[in-house]
PDB file of C-alpha atoms in Angstrom:
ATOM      1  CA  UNK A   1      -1.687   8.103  -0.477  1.00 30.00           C
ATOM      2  CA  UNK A   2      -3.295   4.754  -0.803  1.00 34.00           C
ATOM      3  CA  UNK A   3      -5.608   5.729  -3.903  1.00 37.00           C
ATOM      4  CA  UNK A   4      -6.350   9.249  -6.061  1.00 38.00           C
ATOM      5  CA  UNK A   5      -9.760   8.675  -7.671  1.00 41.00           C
ATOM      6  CA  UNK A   6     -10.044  10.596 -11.136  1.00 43.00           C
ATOM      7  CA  UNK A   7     -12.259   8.342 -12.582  1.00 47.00           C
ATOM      8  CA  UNK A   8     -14.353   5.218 -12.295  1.00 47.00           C
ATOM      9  CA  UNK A   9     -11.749   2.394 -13.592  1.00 48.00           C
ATOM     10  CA  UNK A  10      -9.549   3.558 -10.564  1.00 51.00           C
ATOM     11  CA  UNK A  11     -12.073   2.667  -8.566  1.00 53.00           C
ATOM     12  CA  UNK A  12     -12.778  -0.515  -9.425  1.00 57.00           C
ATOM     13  CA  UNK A  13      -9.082  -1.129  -9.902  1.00 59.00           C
ATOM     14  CA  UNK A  14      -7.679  -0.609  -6.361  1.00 69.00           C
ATOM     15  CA  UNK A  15      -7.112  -3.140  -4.102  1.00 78.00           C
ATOM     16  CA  UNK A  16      -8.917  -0.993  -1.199  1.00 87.00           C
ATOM     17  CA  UNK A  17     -12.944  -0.885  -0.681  1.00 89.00           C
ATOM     18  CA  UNK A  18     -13.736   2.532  -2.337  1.00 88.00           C
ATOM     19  CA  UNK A  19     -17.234   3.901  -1.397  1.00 87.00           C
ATOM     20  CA  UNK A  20     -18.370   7.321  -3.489  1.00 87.00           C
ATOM     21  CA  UNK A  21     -20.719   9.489  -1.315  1.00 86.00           C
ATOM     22  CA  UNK A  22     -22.688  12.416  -2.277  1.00 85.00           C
ATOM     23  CA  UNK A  23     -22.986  15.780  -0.243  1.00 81.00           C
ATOM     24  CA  UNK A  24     -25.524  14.424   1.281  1.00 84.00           C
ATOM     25  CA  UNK A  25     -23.673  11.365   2.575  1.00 84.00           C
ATOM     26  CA  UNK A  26     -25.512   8.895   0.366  1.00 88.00           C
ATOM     27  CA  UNK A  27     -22.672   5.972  -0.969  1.00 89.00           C
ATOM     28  CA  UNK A  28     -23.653   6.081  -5.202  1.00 88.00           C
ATOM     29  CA  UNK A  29     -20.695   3.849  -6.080  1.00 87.00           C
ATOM     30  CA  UNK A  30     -19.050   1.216  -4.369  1.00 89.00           C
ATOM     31  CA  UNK A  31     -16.343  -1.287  -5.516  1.00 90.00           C
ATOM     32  CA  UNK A  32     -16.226  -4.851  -5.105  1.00 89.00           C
ATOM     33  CA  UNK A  33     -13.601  -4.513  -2.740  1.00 90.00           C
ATOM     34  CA  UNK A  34     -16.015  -2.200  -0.617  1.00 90.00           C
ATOM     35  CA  UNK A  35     -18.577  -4.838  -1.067  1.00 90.00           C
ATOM     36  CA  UNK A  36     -17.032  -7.628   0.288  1.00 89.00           C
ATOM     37  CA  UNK A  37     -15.774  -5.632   3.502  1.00 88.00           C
ATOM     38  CA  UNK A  38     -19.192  -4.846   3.853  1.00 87.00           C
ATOM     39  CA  UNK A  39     -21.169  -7.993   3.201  1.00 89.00           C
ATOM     40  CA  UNK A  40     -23.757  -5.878   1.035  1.00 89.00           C
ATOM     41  CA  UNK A  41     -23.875  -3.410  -2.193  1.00 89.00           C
ATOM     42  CA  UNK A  42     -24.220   0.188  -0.247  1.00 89.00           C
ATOM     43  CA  UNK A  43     -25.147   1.832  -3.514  1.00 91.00           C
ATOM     44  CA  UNK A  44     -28.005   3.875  -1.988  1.00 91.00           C
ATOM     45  CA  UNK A  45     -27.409   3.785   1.653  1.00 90.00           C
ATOM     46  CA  UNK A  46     -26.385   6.829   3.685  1.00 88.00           C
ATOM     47  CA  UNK A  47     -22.908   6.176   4.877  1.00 85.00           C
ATOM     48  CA  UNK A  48     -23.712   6.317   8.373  1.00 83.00           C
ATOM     49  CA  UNK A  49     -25.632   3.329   7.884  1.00 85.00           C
ATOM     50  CA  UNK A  50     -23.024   1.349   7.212  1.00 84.00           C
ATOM     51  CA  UNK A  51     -19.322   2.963   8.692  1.00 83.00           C
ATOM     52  CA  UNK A  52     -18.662   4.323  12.340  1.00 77.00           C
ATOM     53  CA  UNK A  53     -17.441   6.875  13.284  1.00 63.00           C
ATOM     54  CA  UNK A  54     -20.172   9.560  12.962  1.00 61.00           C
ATOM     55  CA  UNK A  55     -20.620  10.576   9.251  1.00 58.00           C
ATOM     56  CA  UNK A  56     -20.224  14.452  10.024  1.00 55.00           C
ATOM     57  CA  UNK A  57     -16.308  13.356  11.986  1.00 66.00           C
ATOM     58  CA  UNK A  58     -15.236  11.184   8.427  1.00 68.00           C
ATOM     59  CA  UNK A  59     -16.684  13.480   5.431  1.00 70.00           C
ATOM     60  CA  UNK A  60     -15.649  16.892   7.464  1.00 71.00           C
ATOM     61  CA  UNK A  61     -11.966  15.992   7.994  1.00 69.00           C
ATOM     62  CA  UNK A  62      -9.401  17.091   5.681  1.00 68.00           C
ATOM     63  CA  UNK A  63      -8.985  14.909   2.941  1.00 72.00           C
ATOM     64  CA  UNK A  64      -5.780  12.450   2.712  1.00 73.00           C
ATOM     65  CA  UNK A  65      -6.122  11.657   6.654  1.00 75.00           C
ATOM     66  CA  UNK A  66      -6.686   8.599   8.429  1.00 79.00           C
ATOM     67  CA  UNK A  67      -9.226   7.818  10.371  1.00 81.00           C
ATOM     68  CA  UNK A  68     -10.141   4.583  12.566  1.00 83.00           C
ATOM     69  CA  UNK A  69     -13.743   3.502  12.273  1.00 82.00           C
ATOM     70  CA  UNK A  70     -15.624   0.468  11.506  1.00 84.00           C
ATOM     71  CA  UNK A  71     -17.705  -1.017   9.084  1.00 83.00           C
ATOM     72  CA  UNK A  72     -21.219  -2.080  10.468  1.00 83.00           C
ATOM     73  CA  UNK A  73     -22.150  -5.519   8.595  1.00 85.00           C
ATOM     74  CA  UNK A  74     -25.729  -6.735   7.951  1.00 86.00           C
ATOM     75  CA  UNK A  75     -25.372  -9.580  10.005  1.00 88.00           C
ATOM     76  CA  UNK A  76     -24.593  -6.865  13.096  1.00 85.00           C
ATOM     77  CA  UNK A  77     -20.889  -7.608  12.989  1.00 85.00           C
ATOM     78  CA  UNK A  78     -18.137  -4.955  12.811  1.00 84.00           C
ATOM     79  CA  UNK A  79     -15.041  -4.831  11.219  1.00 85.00           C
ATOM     80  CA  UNK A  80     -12.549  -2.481  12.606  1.00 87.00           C
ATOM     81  CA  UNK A  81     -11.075  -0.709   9.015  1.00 87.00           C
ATOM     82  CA  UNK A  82      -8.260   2.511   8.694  1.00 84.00           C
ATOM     83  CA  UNK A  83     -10.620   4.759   6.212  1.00 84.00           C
ATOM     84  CA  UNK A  84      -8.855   8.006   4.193  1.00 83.00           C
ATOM     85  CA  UNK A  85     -11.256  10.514   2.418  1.00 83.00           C
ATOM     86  CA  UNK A  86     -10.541  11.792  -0.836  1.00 80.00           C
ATOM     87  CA  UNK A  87     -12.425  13.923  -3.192  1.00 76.00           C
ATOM     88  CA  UNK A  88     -13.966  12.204  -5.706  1.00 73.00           C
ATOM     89  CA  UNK A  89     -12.171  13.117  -9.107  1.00 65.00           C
ATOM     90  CA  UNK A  90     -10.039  15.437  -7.475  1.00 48.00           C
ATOM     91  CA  UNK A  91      -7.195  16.702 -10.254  1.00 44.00           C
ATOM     92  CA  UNK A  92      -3.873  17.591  -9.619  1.00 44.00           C
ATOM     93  CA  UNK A  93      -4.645  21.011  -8.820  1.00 46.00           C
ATOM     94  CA  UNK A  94      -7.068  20.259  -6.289  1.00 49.00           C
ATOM     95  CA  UNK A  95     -10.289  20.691  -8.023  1.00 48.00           C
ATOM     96  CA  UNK A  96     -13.086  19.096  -6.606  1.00 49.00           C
ATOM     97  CA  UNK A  97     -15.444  17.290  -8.739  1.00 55.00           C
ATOM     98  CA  UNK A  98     -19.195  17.582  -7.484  1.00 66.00           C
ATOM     99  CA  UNK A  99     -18.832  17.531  -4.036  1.00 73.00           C
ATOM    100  CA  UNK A 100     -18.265  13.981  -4.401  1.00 82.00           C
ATOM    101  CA  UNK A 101     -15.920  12.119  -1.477  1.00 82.00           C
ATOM    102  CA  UNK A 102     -14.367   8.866  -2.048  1.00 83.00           C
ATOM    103  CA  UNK A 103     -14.338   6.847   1.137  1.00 84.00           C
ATOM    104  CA  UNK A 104     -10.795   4.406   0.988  1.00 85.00           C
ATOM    105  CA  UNK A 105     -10.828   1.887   3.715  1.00 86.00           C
ATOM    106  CA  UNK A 106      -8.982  -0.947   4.321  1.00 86.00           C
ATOM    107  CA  UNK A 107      -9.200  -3.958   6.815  1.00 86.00           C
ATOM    108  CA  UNK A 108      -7.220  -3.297   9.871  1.00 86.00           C
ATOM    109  CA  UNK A 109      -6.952  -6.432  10.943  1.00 82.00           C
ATOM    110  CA  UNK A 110      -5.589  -7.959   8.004  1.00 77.00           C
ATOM    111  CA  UNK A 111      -3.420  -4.881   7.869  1.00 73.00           C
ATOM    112  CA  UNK A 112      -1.936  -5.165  11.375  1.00 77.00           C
ATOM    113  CA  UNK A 113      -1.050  -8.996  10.584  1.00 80.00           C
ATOM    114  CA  UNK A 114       0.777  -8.062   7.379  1.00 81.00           C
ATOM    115  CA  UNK A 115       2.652  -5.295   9.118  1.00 81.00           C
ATOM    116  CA  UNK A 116       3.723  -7.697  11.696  1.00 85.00           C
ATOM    117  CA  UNK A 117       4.496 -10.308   9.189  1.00 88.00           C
ATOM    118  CA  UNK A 118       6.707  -7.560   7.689  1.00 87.00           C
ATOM    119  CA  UNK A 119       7.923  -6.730  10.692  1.00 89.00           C
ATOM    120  CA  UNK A 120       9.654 -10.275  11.270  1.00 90.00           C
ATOM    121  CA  UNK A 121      10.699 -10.877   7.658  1.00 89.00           C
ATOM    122  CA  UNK A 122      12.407  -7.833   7.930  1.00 88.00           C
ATOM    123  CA  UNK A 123      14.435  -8.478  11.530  1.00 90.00           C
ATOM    124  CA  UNK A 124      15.327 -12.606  10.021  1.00 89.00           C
ATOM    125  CA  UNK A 125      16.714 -10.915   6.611  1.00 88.00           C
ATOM    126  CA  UNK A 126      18.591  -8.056   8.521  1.00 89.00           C
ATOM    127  CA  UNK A 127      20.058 -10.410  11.182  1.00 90.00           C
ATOM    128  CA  UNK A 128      20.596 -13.618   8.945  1.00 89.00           C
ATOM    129  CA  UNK A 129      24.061 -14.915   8.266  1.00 89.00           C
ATOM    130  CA  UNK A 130      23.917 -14.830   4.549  1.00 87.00           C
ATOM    131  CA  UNK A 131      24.370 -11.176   2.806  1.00 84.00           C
ATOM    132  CA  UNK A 132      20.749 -10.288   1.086  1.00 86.00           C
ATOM    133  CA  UNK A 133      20.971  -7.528  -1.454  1.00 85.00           C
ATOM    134  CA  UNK A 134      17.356  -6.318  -2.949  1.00 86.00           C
ATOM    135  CA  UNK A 135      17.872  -4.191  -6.334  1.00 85.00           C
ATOM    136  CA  UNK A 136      15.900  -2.855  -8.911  1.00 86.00           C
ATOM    137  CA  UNK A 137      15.110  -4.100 -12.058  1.00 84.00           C
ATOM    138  CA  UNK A 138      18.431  -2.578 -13.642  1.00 85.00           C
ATOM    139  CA  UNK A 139      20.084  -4.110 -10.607  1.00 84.00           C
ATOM    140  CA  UNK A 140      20.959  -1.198  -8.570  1.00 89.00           C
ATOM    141  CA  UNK A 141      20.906  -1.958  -5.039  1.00 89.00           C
ATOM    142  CA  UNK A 142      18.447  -0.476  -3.284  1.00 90.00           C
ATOM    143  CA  UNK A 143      19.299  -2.654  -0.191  1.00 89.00           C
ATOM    144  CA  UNK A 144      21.865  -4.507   1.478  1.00 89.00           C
ATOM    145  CA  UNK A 145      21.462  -6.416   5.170  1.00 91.00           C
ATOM    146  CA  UNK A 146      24.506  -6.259   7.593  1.00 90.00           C
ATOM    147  CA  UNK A 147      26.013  -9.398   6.281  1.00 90.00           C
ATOM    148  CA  UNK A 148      27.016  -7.838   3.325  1.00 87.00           C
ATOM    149  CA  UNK A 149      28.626  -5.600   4.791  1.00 88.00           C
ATOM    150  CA  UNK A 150      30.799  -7.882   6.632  1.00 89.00           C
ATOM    151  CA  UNK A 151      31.501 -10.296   4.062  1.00 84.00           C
ATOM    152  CA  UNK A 152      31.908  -8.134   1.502  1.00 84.00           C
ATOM    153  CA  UNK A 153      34.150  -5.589   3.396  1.00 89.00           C
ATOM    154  CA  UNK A 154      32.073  -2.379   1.636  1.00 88.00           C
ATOM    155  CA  UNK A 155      30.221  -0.705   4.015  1.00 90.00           C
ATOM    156  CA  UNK A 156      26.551   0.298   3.223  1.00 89.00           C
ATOM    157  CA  UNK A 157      26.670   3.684   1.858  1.00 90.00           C
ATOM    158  CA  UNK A 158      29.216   2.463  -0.561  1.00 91.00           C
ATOM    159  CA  UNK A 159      27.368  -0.154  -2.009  1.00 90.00           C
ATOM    160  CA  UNK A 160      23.461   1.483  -1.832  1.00 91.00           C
ATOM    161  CA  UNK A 161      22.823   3.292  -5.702  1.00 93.00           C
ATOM    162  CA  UNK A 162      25.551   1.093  -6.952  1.00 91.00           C
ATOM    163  CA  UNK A 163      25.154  -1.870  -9.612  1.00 88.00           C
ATOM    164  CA  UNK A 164      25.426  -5.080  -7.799  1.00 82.00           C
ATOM    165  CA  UNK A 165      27.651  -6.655 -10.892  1.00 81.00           C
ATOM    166  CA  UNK A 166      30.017  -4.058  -9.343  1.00 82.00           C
ATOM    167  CA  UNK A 167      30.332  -6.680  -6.623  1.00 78.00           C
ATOM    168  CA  UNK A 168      31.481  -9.504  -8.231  1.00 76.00           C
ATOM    169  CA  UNK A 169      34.458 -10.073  -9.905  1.00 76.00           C
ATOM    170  CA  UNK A 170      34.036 -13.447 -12.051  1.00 73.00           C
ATOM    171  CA  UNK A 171      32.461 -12.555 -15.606  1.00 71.00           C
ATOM    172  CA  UNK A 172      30.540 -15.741 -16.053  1.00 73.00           C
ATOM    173  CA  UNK A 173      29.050 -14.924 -12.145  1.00 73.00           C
ATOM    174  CA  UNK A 174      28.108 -11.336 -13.988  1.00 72.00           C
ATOM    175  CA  UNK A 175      26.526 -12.953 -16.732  1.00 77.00           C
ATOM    176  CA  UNK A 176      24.025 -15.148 -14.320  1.00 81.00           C
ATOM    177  CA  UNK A 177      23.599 -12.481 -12.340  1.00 74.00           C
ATOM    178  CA  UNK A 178      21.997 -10.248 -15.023  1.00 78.00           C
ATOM    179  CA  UNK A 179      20.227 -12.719 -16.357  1.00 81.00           C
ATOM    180  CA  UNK A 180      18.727 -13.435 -12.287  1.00 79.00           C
ATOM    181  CA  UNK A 181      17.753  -9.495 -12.298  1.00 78.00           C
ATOM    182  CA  UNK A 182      16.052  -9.778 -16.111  1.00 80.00           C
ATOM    183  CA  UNK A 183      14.187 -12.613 -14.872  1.00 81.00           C
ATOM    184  CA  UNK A 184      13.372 -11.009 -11.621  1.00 77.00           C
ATOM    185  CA  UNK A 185      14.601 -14.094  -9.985  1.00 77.00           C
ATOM    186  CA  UNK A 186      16.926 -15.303  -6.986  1.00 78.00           C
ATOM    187  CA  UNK A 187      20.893 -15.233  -8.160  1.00 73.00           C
ATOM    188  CA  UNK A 188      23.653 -17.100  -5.618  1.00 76.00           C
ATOM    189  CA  UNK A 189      26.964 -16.450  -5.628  1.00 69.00           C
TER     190      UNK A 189
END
């Protein structure tokens, strides 16, 4: 899930608009992500005011799913946005904090674009000619494209959950290559 609100820093901390809504669908927080999407502090406002679909469809759906709506903007523009209710404060256990629901949206438009932009990154780096290996920060690889594979000779569920200094044999390459992963930086070799 995008965002678990158990208090008010993670609101304001998330890089979603987060609106807070009473039981009676009034918004009594919003962040300044929430704002901008919005063109206008909502504080005060009954959600309906300000986000299609209906308000009974959003706050009466279970919470964690997504829902397509759009945000209604002063200026009588609307931004399509993916929203995902949440109980305000929920815990770990499920306990619900005041009836409260924490409204998560997030642009759709900019989202589609990045997932397309992700999309094509993706499809260059798995078809490129050069072997790309992502690890994590102890350099463990977490992923390896087809062309390492083929230069390398191991085949990919050899190499996955393995160090990548397994990989290369020269001890000075070893040595630049662990200092590439402490830097979190680009090693060739």
């Amino acid at each position: 899930m995008l965002c678990v609100v158990t208090n008010a820093r993670q609101i304001w901390a998330t890089v979603d608009g987060v609106l807070v809504v009473d039981r009676d669908g009034h918004v009594v927080a919003a962040n300044d992500i929430a704002v901008s999407l919005l063109k206008r502090d909502a504080v005060g406002l009954e959600l309906g005011s300000v986000i299609a679909p209906p308000i009974a469809r959003i706050l009466e759906r279970p919470t964690g799913a997504r829902i397509d709506g759009v945000l209604r903007q002063p200026s009588g523009a609307e931004l399509p946005v993916h929203l995902w209710v949440r109980e305000a404060g929920e815990s770990d256990d499920g306990q619900r904090a005041n009836g409260q629901r924490a409204i998560i949206m997030r642009d759709a438009s900019e989202w589609e674009v990045a997932r397309s932009t992700l999309s094509l990154v993706a499809a260059g780096v798995e078809h490129a000619a050069d072997a790309f290996e992502i690890t994590d920060a102890a350099g463990v690889i977490e992923y390896a494209n087809a062309a390492h594979t083929a230069l390398t000779g191991f085949p990919l569920f050899e190499v996955l959950g393995e160090p990548l200094a397994r990989f290369v044999e020269e001890s000075a390459a070893k040595l630049e290559l662990e200092r590439a992963i402490a830097a979190a930086s680009t090693w060739r070799g």
